[in-house]
PDB file of C-alpha atoms and ligand atoms in Angstrom:
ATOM      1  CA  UNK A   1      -7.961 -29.713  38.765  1.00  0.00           C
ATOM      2  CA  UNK A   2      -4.816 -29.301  36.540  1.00  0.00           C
ATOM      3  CA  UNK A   3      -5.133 -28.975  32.921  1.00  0.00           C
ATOM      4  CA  UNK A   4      -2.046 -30.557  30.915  1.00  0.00           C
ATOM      5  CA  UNK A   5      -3.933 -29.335  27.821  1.00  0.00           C
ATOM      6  CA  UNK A   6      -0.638 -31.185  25.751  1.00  0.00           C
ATOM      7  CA  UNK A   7      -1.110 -34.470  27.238  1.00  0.00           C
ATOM      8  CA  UNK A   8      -3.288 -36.310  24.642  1.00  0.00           C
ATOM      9  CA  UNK A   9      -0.636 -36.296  22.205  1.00  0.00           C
ATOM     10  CA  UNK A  10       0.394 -39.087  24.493  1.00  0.00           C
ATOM     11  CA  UNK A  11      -3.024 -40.485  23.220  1.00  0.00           C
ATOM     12  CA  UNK A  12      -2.710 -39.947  19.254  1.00  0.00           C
ATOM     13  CA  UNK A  13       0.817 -41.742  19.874  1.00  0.00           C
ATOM     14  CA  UNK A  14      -0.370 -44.754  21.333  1.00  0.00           C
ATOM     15  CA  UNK A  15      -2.629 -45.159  18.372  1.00  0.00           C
ATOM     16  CA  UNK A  16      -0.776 -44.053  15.637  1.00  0.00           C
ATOM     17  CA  UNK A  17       2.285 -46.699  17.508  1.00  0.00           C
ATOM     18  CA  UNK A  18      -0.304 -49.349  16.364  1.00  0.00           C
ATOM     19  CA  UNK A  19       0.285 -48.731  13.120  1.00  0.00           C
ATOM     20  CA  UNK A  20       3.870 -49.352  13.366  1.00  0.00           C
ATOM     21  CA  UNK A  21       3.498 -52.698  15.058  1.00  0.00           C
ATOM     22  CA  UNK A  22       0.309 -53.754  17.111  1.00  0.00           C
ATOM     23  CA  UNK A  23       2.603 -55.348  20.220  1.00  0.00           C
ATOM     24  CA  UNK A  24       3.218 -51.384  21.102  1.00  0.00           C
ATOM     25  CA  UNK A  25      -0.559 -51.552  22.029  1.00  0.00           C
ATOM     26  CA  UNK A  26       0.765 -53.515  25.387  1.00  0.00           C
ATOM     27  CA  UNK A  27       2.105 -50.105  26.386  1.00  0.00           C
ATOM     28  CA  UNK A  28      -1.200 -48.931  27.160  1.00  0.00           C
ATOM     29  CA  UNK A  29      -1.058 -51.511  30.629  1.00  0.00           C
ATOM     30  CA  UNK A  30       1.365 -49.055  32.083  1.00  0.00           C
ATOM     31  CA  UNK A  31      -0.966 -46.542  31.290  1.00  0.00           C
ATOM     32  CA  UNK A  32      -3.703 -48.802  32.940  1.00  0.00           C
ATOM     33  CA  UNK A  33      -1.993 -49.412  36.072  1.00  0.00           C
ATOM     34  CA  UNK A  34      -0.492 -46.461  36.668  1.00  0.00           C
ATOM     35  CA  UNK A  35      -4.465 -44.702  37.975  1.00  0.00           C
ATOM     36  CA  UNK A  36      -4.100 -47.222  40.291  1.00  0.00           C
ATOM     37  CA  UNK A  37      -0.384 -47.372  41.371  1.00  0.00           C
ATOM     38  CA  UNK A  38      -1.422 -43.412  42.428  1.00  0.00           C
ATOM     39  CA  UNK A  39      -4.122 -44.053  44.256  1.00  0.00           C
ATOM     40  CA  UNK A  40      -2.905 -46.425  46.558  1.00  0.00           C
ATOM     41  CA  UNK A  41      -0.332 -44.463  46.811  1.00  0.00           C
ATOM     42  CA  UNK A  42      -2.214 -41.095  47.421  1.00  0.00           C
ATOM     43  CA  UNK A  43      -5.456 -42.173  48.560  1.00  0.00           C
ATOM     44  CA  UNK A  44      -7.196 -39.991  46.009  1.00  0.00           C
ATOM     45  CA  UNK A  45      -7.624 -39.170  42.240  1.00  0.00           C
ATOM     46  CA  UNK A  46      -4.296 -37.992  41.200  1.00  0.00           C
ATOM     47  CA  UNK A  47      -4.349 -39.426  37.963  1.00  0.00           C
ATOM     48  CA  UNK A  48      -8.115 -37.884  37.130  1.00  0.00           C
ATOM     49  CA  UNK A  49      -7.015 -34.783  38.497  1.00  0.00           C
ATOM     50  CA  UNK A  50      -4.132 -33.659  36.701  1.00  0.00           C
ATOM     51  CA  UNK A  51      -2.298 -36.704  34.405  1.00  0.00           C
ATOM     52  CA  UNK A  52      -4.897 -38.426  32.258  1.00  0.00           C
ATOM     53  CA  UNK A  53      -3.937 -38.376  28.628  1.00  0.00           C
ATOM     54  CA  UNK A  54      -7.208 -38.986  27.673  1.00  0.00           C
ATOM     55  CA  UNK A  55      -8.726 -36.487  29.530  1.00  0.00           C
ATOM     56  CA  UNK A  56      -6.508 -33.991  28.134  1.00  0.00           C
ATOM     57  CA  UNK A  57      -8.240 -35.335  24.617  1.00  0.00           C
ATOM     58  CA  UNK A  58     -11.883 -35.344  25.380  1.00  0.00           C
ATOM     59  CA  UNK A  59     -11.308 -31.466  26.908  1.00  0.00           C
ATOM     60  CA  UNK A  60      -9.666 -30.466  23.421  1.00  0.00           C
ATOM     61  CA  UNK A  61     -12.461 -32.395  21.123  1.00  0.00           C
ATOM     62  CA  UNK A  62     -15.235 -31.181  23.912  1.00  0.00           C
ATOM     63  CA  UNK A  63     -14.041 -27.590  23.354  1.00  0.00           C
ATOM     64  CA  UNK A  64     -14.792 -27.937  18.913  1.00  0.00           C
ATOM     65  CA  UNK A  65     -18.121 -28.413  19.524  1.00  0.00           C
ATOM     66  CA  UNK A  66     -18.634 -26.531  22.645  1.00  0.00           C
ATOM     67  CA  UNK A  67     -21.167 -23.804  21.305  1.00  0.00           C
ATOM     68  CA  UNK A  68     -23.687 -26.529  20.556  1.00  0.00           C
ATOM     69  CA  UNK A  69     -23.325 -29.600  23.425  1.00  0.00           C
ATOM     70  CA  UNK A  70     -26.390 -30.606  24.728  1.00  0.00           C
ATOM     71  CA  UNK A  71     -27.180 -30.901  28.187  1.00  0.00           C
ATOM     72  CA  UNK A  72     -25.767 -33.957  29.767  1.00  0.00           C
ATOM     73  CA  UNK A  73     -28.983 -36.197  30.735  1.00  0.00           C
ATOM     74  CA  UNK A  74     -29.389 -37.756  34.702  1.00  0.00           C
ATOM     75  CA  UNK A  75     -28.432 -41.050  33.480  1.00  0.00           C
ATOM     76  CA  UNK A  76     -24.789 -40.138  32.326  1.00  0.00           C
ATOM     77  CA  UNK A  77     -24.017 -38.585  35.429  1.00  0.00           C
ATOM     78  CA  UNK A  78     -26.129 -40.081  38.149  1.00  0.00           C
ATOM     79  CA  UNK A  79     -27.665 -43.217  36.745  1.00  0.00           C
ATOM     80  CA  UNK A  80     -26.511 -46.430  36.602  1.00  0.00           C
ATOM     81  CA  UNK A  81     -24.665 -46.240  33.404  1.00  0.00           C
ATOM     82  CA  UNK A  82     -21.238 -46.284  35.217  1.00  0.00           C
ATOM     83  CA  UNK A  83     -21.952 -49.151  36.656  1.00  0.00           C
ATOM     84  CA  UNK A  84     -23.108 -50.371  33.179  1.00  0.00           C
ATOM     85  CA  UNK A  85     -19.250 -49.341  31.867  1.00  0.00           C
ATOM     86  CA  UNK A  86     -17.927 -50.989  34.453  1.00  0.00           C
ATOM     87  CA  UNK A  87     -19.327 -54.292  33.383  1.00  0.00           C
ATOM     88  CA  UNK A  88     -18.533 -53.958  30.121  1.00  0.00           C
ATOM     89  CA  UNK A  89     -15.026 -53.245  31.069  1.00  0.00           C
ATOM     90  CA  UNK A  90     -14.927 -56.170  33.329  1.00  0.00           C
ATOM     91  CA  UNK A  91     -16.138 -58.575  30.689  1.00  0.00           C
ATOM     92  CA  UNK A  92     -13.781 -56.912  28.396  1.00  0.00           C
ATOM     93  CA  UNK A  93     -11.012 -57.914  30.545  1.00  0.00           C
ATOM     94  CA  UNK A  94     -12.025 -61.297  31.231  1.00  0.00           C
ATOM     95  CA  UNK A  95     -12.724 -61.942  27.903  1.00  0.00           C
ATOM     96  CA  UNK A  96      -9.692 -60.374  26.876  1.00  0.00           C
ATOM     97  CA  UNK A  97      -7.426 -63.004  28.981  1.00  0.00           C
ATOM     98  CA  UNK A  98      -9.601 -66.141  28.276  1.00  0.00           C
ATOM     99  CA  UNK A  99      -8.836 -65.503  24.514  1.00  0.00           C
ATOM    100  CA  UNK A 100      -5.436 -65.026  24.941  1.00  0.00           C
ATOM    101  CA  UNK A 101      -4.975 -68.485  26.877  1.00  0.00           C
ATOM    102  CA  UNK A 102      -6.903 -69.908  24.319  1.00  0.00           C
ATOM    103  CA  UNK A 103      -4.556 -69.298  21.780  1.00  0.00           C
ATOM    104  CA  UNK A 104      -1.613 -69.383  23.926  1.00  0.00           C
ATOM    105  CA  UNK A 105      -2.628 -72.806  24.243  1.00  0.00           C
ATOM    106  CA  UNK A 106      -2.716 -73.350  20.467  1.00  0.00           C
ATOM    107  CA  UNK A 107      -6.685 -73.715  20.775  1.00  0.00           C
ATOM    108  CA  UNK A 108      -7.462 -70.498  18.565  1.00  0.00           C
ATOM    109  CA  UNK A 109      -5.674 -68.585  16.057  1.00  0.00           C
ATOM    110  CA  UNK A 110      -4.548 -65.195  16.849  1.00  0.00           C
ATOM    111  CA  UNK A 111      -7.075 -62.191  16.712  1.00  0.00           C
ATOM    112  CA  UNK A 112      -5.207 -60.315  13.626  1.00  0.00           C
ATOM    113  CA  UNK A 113      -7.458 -57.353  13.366  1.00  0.00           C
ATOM    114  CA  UNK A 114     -10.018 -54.638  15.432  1.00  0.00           C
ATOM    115  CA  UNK A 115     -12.714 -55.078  16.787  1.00  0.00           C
ATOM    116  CA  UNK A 116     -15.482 -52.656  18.437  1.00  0.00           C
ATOM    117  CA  UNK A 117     -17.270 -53.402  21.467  1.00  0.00           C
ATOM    118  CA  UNK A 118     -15.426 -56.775  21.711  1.00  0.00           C
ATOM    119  CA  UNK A 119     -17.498 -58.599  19.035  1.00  0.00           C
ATOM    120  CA  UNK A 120     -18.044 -56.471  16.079  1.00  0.00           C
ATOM    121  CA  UNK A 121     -15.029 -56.635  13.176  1.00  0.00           C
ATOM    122  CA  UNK A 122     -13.390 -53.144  12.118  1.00  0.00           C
ATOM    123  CA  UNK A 123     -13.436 -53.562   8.281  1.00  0.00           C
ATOM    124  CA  UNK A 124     -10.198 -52.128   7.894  1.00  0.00           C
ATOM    125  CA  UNK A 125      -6.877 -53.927   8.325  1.00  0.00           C
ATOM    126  CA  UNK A 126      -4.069 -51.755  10.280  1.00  0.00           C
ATOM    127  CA  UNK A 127      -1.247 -51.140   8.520  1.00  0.00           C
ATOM    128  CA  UNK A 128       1.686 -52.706  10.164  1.00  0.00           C
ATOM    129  CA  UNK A 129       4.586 -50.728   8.964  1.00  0.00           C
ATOM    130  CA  UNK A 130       7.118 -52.692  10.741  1.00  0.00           C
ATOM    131  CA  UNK A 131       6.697 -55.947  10.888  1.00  0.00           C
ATOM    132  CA  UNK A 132       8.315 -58.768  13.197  1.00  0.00           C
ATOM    133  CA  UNK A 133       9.638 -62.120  11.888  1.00  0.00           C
ATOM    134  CA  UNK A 134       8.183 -65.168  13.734  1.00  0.00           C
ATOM    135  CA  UNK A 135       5.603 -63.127  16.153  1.00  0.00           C
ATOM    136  CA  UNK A 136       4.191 -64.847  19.328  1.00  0.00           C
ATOM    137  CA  UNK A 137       0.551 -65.688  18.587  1.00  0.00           C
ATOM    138  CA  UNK A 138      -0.696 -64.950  21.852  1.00  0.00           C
ATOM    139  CA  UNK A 139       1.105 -61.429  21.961  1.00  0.00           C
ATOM    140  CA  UNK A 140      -0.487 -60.370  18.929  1.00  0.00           C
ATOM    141  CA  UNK A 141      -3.698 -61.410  19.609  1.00  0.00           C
ATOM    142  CA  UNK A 142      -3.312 -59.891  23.328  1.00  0.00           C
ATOM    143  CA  UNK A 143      -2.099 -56.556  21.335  1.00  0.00           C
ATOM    144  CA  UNK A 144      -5.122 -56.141  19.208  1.00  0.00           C
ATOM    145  CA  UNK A 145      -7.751 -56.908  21.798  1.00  0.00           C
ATOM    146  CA  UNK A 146      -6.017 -54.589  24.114  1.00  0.00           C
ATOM    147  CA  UNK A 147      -6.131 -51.670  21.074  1.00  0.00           C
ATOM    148  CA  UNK A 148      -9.706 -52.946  20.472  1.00  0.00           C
ATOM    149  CA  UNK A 149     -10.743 -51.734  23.685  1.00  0.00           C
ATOM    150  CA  UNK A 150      -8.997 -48.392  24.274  1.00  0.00           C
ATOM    151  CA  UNK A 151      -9.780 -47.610  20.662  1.00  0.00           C
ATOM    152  CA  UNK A 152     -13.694 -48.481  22.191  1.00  0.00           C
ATOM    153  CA  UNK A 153     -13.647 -46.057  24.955  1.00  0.00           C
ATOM    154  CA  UNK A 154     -11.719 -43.452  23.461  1.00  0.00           C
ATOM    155  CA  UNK A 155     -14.232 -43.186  20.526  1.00  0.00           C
ATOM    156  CA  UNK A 156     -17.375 -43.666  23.084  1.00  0.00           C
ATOM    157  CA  UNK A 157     -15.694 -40.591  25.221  1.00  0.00           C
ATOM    158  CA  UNK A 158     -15.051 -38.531  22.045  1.00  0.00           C
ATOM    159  CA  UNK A 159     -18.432 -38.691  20.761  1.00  0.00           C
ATOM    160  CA  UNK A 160     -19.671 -37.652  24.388  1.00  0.00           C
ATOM    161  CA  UNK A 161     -17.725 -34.861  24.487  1.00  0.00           C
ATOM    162  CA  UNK A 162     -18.539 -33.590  21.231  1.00  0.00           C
ATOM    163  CA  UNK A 163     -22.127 -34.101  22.342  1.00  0.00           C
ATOM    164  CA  UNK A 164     -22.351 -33.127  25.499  1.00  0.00           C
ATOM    165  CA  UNK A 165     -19.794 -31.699  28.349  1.00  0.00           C
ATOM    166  CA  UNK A 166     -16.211 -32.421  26.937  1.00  0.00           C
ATOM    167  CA  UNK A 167     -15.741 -34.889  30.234  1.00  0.00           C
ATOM    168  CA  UNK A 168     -18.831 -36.441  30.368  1.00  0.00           C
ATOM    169  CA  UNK A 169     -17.059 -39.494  29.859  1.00  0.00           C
ATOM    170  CA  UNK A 170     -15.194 -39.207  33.119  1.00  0.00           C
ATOM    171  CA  UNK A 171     -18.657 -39.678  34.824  1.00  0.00           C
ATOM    172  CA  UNK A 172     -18.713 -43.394  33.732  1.00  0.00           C
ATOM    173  CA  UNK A 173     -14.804 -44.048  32.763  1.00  0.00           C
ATOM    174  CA  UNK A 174     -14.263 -47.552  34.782  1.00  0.00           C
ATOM    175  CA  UNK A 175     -10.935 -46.116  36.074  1.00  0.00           C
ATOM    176  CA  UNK A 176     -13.280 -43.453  37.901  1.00  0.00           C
ATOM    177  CA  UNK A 177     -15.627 -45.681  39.211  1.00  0.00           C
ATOM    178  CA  UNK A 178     -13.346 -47.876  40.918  1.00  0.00           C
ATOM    179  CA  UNK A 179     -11.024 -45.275  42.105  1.00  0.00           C
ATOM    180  CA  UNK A 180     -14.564 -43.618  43.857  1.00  0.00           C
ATOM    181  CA  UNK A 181     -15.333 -46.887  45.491  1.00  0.00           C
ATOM    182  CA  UNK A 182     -11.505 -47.642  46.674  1.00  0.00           C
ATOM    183  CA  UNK A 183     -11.131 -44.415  48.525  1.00  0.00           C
ATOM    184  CA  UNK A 184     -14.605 -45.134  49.466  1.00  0.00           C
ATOM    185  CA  UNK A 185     -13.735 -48.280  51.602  1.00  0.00           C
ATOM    186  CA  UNK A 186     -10.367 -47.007  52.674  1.00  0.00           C
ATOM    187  CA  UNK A 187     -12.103 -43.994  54.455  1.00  0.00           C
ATOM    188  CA  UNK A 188     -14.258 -46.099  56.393  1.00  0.00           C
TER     189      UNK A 188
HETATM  190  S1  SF4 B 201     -12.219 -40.513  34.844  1.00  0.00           S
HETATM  191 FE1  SF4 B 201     -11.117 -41.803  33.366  1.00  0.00          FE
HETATM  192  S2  SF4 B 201     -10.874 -40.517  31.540  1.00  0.00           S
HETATM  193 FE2  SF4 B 201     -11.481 -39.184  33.215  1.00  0.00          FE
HETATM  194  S3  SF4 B 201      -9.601 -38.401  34.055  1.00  0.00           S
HETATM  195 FE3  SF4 B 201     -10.061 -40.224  35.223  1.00  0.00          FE
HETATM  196  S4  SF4 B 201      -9.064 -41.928  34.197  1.00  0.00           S
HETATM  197 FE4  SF4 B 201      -9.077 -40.193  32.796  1.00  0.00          FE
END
């Protein structure tokens, strides 16, 4: 497995793009699909095994605290807990496009700040340093639920890798999990 040990600057720029304007969050789609796009394409992991941004982060913050991780318990690795993730991320995603009809549709206002876990508030506004005359309500809304959630997993998958192995996260990232069961049914 490679190790681009310079790719999570990609990662600190998507973030810190948010604080220029929140519609740069929508970048982080390509980012989404693009696992996916290589899979298909190479029938196995590509993306996990050599180009994951985030990756690239947890092995640099895993590697601070690497004198004192703990050992990684069952139910990280082999339990159900991936499973668990991959609900959440489903709901997430579901949620995420209900919403943004919603307020496409003029039914809601626009989601104008962070949120954690999809439901609790950040108490902190994000600066927007640039700022766009007349926005599209929808596309801001669909910006900062979109930076809601990676901002969620990357901070779950930081914490576990300052805890525990720096990739423990990669044992229950959604991405994985669906990868695992796609190469799964197309070697059958
Ligand atoms: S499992 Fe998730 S975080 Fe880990 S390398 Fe793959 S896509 Fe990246």
């Amino acid at each position: 497995m490679k190790d681009n040990k310079y790719l999570f600057i990609i990662v600190i720029t998507y973030f810190v793009l948010g604080f220029i304007n929140i519609n740069f969050a929508l970048s982080g789609l390509f980012c989404m699909m693009l696992p996916f796009i290589l899979l298909v394409r190479n029938r196995k992991k590509t993306w996990c095994q050599g180009y994951c941004p985030r990756a690239s982060l947890l092995n640099a913050t895993g590697k601070v605290a690497s004198k004192f991780s703990l050992k990684t318990p069952a139910f990280l690795i082999r339990g159900k807990m991936k499973w668990i993730m991959l609900v959440y991320f489903s709901i997430s995603l579901l949620f995420i496009t209900m919403t943004t009809i919603r307020v496409g549709l003029g039914f809601s206002p626009p989601l104008e700040h962070l949120r954690f876990l999809i439901v609790i508030p950040i108490p902190y506004e994000l600066p927007q340093w640039v700022v766009f005359e007349n926005p599209i309500p929808w596309l801001t809304h669909l910006s900062y639920r979109f930076y809601s959630m990676m901002m969620t997993t990357t901070v779950i998958g930081v914490i576990l890798s300052l805890i525990y192995k720096p990739r423990t996260w990669c044992a229950i990232c959604p991405i994985s999990t669906l990868s695992g069961e796609y190469i799964k049914y197309v070697n059958k």
